[in-house]
Amino acid sequence: MNMLISESVLTNRQCALLTVGQMAEADRRSVAAGVSSFELMANAGAAVAHEIECHWTPRPVLVLCGPGNNGGDGFVTAHVLAEAGWPVRVAMLGSRFSLKDEARQHAQRWVGEVEALSPEVLEGAELIVDALFGAGLSRPLQDQALETLAAASHGTVPIVAIDTPSGVMGDSGESLGAVPAVLTVTFFRKKPGHLLLPGRDLCGEVIVADIGTPKAVLDAIAPQTYENHPALWLANLPRATSDTDKHSRGHALIFGGYPMTGAARMAARGAARAGSGLTTIAVPEIAFPIYATVLDSIMVRPWLTPEDFGHLLNGSRFSAWLIGPGAGVDKETFGHALAMLATGRPTIIDADAITAFQDEPGALDRAIHGPCVLTPHESEFRRVFDPFGDKLTRTRAAARRCGAVVVLKGSDTVIAAPDGRAIINANAPPTLATAGTGDVLSGIILGLLAQGMSAFDSAAAGVWLHGAAAAEFGPGLLAEDLPDLLPAVFRRLYS
Ligand SMILES: NC(=O)C1=CN([C@@H]2O[C@H](COP(=O)(O)OP(=O)(O)OC[C@H]3O[C@@H](n4cnc5c(N)ncnc54)[C@H](O)[C@@H]3O)[C@@H](O)[C@H]2O)[C@H](O)CC1
Ligand SMILES: [K+]
């Protein structure tokens, strides 16, 4: 899949994600701008039918309709497919006479039978359209809806979901009884639940259809959440020009631990490949021979006492620092991290250096006053931040509390800024679940920070580049492969 090239035409407006509430506001503003709800629903159902016709040859279709507008979209889909000559049946949760407004109007155009929803209606269907619940789901699926979808998921018949697989919460990606679809057709913009797990996995392929919502409604809504994509940060990605020298590309410093020395070395290679002009690992003197014998362009700087390390930081040569990979969870790491943060220069706190604050999370908040990125995985996050709420909400709250950009890692990494902006990343392949990949990630972000990119852009770009590098390699990936995959990713980004 040539993701880099085909997606590079997107603009950041197209990467915007809307909450369920914002989507309802988009509908209201569309109506105010002269596009009726009836028309929006007609376009939505027609878009679903169109995608079905693009993906499958005609076959017996069963449309499962719910009591709200998602069900209304389902009636339109049924109508359009039937007009095109497909054999279509409709089953409904509740009565079509309880439908309201445009859903009721569209249901009236369906002249065929409406069967009562139950697992028995699945008999004979070769394609199922799930139009039970979309954005309006407010409580867990139960009774006929739950049983029918569960029975459908036990068979081999493909399920196409309208807006979201019923049971997936649009704002959080949480599942209240959803079953996997092979295709989900949503409208105008994705919602966070299409990208956050388990929602993303339950959606299958996601298609965003234009249903006539005027683009200007986005300006009024001013979305704060985005899907990670180069359109968000490519213009700010540092690039060497003819008057660049190595010093103007920044100098990254990494705290090198002992005895676990590989982590800092991998981070250093990530920083250097991300374009840092100079990269230095500062190491306790005892570890100097270990580091020095295996590094070439990356410099090694020994220090004897914590005071020596402090003096190193107070020199003006370094443009960004990282502590965490292989650092050890102890008082020294806590002290070195505080010393880095006290300079106010761009700092990344990762891994052991996050855990070092577990007994005193407030000290982290008090110390952060310059550009700072924290890169916890779930367990590290829970040691210093509030574990309650969905991933997007938790990451935003953490960033707001501590004043740093927080990167909460995983298959659905969330990057949040203290001002409320957030990005969800979806390009990370599962091959990244191997030792040391987090060290390379913090190194890549460091390399970008060292060149003067902002903390939020460095974090977003670093996470995306890391995922693209892993995708470039495929199966059998080791963390140490990642830095050397970056040149190919950059080449394609710039082509
Ligand atoms: N711009 C757009 O995205 C458009 C989307 N459209 C479609 O409209 C739905 C949202 O419609 P809404 O009526 O708000 O919600 P639902 O259809 O999901 O149903 C709400 C309905 O169901 C009840 N309910 C909620 N949860 C449960 C439950 N677990 N069990 C039983 N009943 C439940 C709730 O009380 C309501 O009565 C969106 O997803 C799109 O598909 C428009 O058609 C066009 C514009
Ligand atoms: K649905």
PDB file of N, CA and C in Angstrom, residues 168-215:
ATOM      1  N   VAL A 168     -20.276   0.391  19.056  1.00  0.00           N
ATOM      2  CA  VAL A 168     -19.020   1.145  19.200  1.00  0.00           C
ATOM      3  C   VAL A 168     -19.361   2.594  19.561  1.00  0.00           C
ATOM      4  N   MET A 169     -18.732   3.108  20.612  1.00  0.00           N
ATOM      5  CA  MET A 169     -18.959   4.496  21.021  1.00  0.00           C
ATOM      6  C   MET A 169     -18.101   5.422  20.143  1.00  0.00           C
ATOM      7  N   GLY A 170     -18.747   6.363  19.503  1.00  0.00           N
ATOM      8  CA  GLY A 170     -18.046   7.216  18.537  1.00  0.00           C
ATOM      9  C   GLY A 170     -16.936   8.058  19.144  1.00  0.00           C
ATOM     10  N   ASP A 171     -17.073   8.454  20.413  1.00  0.00           N
ATOM     11  CA  ASP A 171     -16.056   9.330  21.000  1.00  0.00           C
ATOM     12  C   ASP A 171     -14.867   8.581  21.580  1.00  0.00           C
ATOM     13  N   SER A 172     -15.068   7.316  21.939  1.00  0.00           N
ATOM     14  CA  SER A 172     -14.006   6.618  22.678  1.00  0.00           C
ATOM     15  C   SER A 172     -13.528   5.329  22.029  1.00  0.00           C
ATOM     16  N   GLY A 173     -14.286   4.791  21.069  1.00  0.00           N
ATOM     17  CA  GLY A 173     -13.910   3.503  20.468  1.00  0.00           C
ATOM     18  C   GLY A 173     -14.236   2.319  21.364  1.00  0.00           C
ATOM     19  N   GLU A 174     -14.861   2.598  22.534  1.00  0.00           N
ATOM     20  CA  GLU A 174     -15.226   1.485  23.417  1.00  0.00           C
ATOM     21  C   GLU A 174     -16.382   0.691  22.806  1.00  0.00           C
ATOM     22  N   SER A 175     -16.430  -0.604  23.118  1.00  0.00           N
ATOM     23  CA  SER A 175     -17.491  -1.441  22.568  1.00  0.00           C
ATOM     24  C   SER A 175     -18.480  -1.831  23.652  1.00  0.00           C
ATOM     25  N   LEU A 176     -19.775  -1.640  23.337  1.00  0.00           N
ATOM     26  CA  LEU A 176     -20.844  -2.042  24.255  1.00  0.00           C
ATOM     27  C   LEU A 176     -21.604  -3.210  23.639  1.00  0.00           C
ATOM     28  N   GLY A 177     -20.868  -4.146  23.035  1.00  0.00           N
ATOM     29  CA  GLY A 177     -21.502  -5.333  22.448  1.00  0.00           C
ATOM     30  C   GLY A 177     -21.375  -5.405  20.937  1.00  0.00           C
ATOM     31  N   ALA A 178     -20.495  -4.588  20.336  1.00  0.00           N
ATOM     32  CA  ALA A 178     -20.369  -4.560  18.873  1.00  0.00           C
ATOM     33  C   ALA A 178     -19.720  -5.834  18.349  1.00  0.00           C
ATOM     34  N   VAL A 179     -20.009  -6.142  17.075  1.00  0.00           N
ATOM     35  CA  VAL A 179     -19.326  -7.263  16.405  1.00  0.00           C
ATOM     36  C   VAL A 179     -18.589  -6.684  15.199  1.00  0.00           C
ATOM     37  N   PRO A 180     -17.544  -7.381  14.721  1.00  0.00           N
ATOM     38  CA  PRO A 180     -16.701  -6.793  13.675  1.00  0.00           C
ATOM     39  C   PRO A 180     -17.395  -6.672  12.322  1.00  0.00           C
ATOM     40  N   ALA A 181     -17.202  -5.537  11.686  1.00  0.00           N
ATOM     41  CA  ALA A 181     -17.652  -5.324  10.312  1.00  0.00           C
ATOM     42  C   ALA A 181     -16.435  -5.480   9.398  1.00  0.00           C
ATOM     43  N   VAL A 182     -16.690  -5.775   8.116  1.00  0.00           N
ATOM     44  CA  VAL A 182     -15.556  -5.772   7.177  1.00  0.00           C
ATOM     45  C   VAL A 182     -15.407  -4.377   6.571  1.00  0.00           C
ATOM     46  N   LEU A 183     -16.499  -3.624   6.559  1.00  0.00           N
ATOM     47  CA  LEU A 183     -16.482  -2.282   5.973  1.00  0.00           C
ATOM     48  C   LEU A 183     -17.390  -1.384   6.795  1.00  0.00           C
ATOM     49  N   THR A 184     -16.900  -0.182   7.092  1.00  0.00           N
ATOM     50  CA  THR A 184     -17.738   0.816   7.770  1.00  0.00           C
ATOM     51  C   THR A 184     -17.769   2.057   6.894  1.00  0.00           C
ATOM     52  N   VAL A 185     -18.965   2.539   6.606  1.00  0.00           N
ATOM     53  CA  VAL A 185     -19.090   3.783   5.829  1.00  0.00           C
ATOM     54  C   VAL A 185     -19.581   4.856   6.788  1.00  0.00           C
ATOM     55  N   THR A 186     -18.752   5.892   6.960  1.00  0.00           N
ATOM     56  CA  THR A 186     -19.149   6.995   7.827  1.00  0.00           C
ATOM     57  C   THR A 186     -19.234   8.265   6.987  1.00  0.00           C
ATOM     58  N   PHE A 187     -19.641   9.367   7.618  1.00  0.00           N
ATOM     59  CA  PHE A 187     -20.020  10.540   6.826  1.00  0.00           C
ATOM     60  C   PHE A 187     -19.296  11.804   7.262  1.00  0.00           C
ATOM     61  N   PHE A 188     -18.845  12.571   6.300  1.00  0.00           N
ATOM     62  CA  PHE A 188     -18.215  13.885   6.457  1.00  0.00           C
ATOM     63  C   PHE A 188     -16.803  13.772   7.047  1.00  0.00           C
ATOM     64  N   ARG A 189     -16.676  13.310   8.282  1.00  0.00           N
ATOM     65  CA  ARG A 189     -15.366  13.110   8.906  1.00  0.00           C
ATOM     66  C   ARG A 189     -15.445  11.882   9.812  1.00  0.00           C
ATOM     67  N   LYS A 190     -14.272  11.244  10.049  1.00  0.00           N
ATOM     68  CA  LYS A 190     -14.249  10.146  11.034  1.00  0.00           C
ATOM     69  C   LYS A 190     -14.476  10.723  12.424  1.00  0.00           C
ATOM     70  N   LYS A 191     -14.798   9.818  13.340  1.00  0.00           N
ATOM     71  CA  LYS A 191     -14.887  10.166  14.751  1.00  0.00           C
ATOM     72  C   LYS A 191     -13.709   9.483  15.468  1.00  0.00           C
ATOM     73  N   PRO A 192     -13.344   9.912  16.670  1.00  0.00           N
ATOM     74  CA  PRO A 192     -12.237   9.255  17.383  1.00  0.00           C
ATOM     75  C   PRO A 192     -12.433   7.735  17.492  1.00  0.00           C
ATOM     76  N   GLY A 193     -13.694   7.309  17.654  1.00  0.00           N
ATOM     77  CA  GLY A 193     -13.971   5.874  17.820  1.00  0.00           C
ATOM     78  C   GLY A 193     -13.630   5.021  16.607  1.00  0.00           C
ATOM     79  N   HIS A 194     -13.441   5.661  15.431  1.00  0.00           N
ATOM     80  CA  HIS A 194     -13.009   4.885  14.266  1.00  0.00           C
ATOM     81  C   HIS A 194     -11.521   4.551  14.346  1.00  0.00           C
ATOM     82  N   LEU A 195     -10.781   5.242  15.230  1.00  0.00           N
ATOM     83  CA  LEU A 195      -9.325   5.046  15.303  1.00  0.00           C
ATOM     84  C   LEU A 195      -8.868   4.447  16.618  1.00  0.00           C
ATOM     85  N   LEU A 196      -9.609   4.730  17.697  1.00  0.00           N
ATOM     86  CA  LEU A 196      -9.215   4.201  19.011  1.00  0.00           C
ATOM     87  C   LEU A 196      -9.668   2.746  19.116  1.00  0.00           C
ATOM     88  N   LEU A 197      -8.875   1.942  19.790  1.00  0.00           N
ATOM     89  CA  LEU A 197      -9.219   0.523  19.956  1.00  0.00           C
ATOM     90  C   LEU A 197     -10.210   0.341  21.100  1.00  0.00           C
ATOM     91  N   PRO A 198     -11.085  -0.657  21.037  1.00  0.00           N
ATOM     92  CA  PRO A 198     -11.209  -1.662  19.978  1.00  0.00           C
ATOM     93  C   PRO A 198     -11.988  -1.195  18.750  1.00  0.00           C
ATOM     94  N   GLY A 199     -12.527   0.045  18.778  1.00  0.00           N
ATOM     95  CA  GLY A 199     -13.360   0.528  17.670  1.00  0.00           C
ATOM     96  C   GLY A 199     -12.697   0.322  16.313  1.00  0.00           C
ATOM     97  N   ARG A 200     -11.421   0.712  16.214  1.00  0.00           N
ATOM     98  CA  ARG A 200     -10.749   0.627  14.910  1.00  0.00           C
ATOM     99  C   ARG A 200     -10.778  -0.790  14.354  1.00  0.00           C
ATOM    100  N   ASP A 201     -10.497  -1.761  15.203  1.00  0.00           N
ATOM    101  CA  ASP A 201     -10.490  -3.154  14.733  1.00  0.00           C
ATOM    102  C   ASP A 201     -11.892  -3.622  14.357  1.00  0.00           C
ATOM    103  N   LEU A 202     -12.911  -3.125  15.070  1.00  0.00           N
ATOM    104  CA  LEU A 202     -14.288  -3.556  14.795  1.00  0.00           C
ATOM    105  C   LEU A 202     -14.827  -2.945  13.502  1.00  0.00           C
ATOM    106  N   CYS A 203     -14.257  -1.825  13.070  1.00  0.00           N
ATOM    107  CA  CYS A 203     -14.754  -1.129  11.870  1.00  0.00           C
ATOM    108  C   CYS A 203     -14.335  -1.807  10.574  1.00  0.00           C
ATOM    109  N   GLY A 204     -13.238  -2.535  10.557  1.00  0.00           N
ATOM    110  CA  GLY A 204     -12.699  -3.022   9.290  1.00  0.00           C
ATOM    111  C   GLY A 204     -12.237  -1.831   8.455  1.00  0.00           C
ATOM    112  N   GLU A 205     -12.411  -1.919   7.136  1.00  0.00           N
ATOM    113  CA  GLU A 205     -12.042  -0.784   6.281  1.00  0.00           C
ATOM    114  C   GLU A 205     -13.010   0.366   6.568  1.00  0.00           C
ATOM    115  N   VAL A 206     -12.486   1.585   6.672  1.00  0.00           N
ATOM    116  CA  VAL A 206     -13.371   2.736   6.928  1.00  0.00           C
ATOM    117  C   VAL A 206     -13.378   3.644   5.697  1.00  0.00           C
ATOM    118  N   ILE A 207     -14.580   3.937   5.207  1.00  0.00           N
ATOM    119  CA  ILE A 207     -14.722   4.883   4.093  1.00  0.00           C
ATOM    120  C   ILE A 207     -15.469   6.097   4.604  1.00  0.00           C
ATOM    121  N   VAL A 208     -14.938   7.280   4.307  1.00  0.00           N
ATOM    122  CA  VAL A 208     -15.614   8.519   4.704  1.00  0.00           C
ATOM    123  C   VAL A 208     -16.307   9.073   3.468  1.00  0.00           C
ATOM    124  N   ALA A 209     -17.642   9.159   3.528  1.00  0.00           N
ATOM    125  CA  ALA A 209     -18.401   9.610   2.357  1.00  0.00           C
ATOM    126  C   ALA A 209     -18.812  11.073   2.521  1.00  0.00           C
ATOM    127  N   ASP A 210     -18.784  11.791   1.424  1.00  0.00           N
ATOM    128  CA  ASP A 210     -19.265  13.180   1.397  1.00  0.00           C
ATOM    129  C   ASP A 210     -20.788  13.129   1.232  1.00  0.00           C
ATOM    130  N   ILE A 211     -21.526  13.723   2.175  1.00  0.00           N
ATOM    131  CA  ILE A 211     -22.989  13.696   2.055  1.00  0.00           C
ATOM    132  C   ILE A 211     -23.549  15.105   1.851  1.00  0.00           C
ATOM    133  N   GLY A 212     -22.662  16.016   1.436  1.00  0.00           N
ATOM    134  CA  GLY A 212     -23.126  17.369   1.119  1.00  0.00           C
ATOM    135  C   GLY A 212     -22.997  18.347   2.269  1.00  0.00           C
ATOM    136  N   THR A 213     -22.306  17.948   3.363  1.00  0.00           N
ATOM    137  CA  THR A 213     -22.086  18.870   4.481  1.00  0.00           C
ATOM    138  C   THR A 213     -21.166  19.996   3.997  1.00  0.00           C
ATOM    139  N   PRO A 214     -21.580  21.249   4.103  1.00  0.00           N
ATOM    140  CA  PRO A 214     -20.691  22.325   3.627  1.00  0.00           C
ATOM    141  C   PRO A 214     -19.383  22.340   4.423  1.00  0.00           C
ATOM    142  N   LYS A 215     -18.262  22.479   3.709  1.00  0.00           N
ATOM    143  CA  LYS A 215     -16.940  22.428   4.380  1.00  0.00           C
ATOM    144  C   LYS A 215     -16.799  23.546   5.419  1.00  0.00           C
TER     145      LYS A 215
END
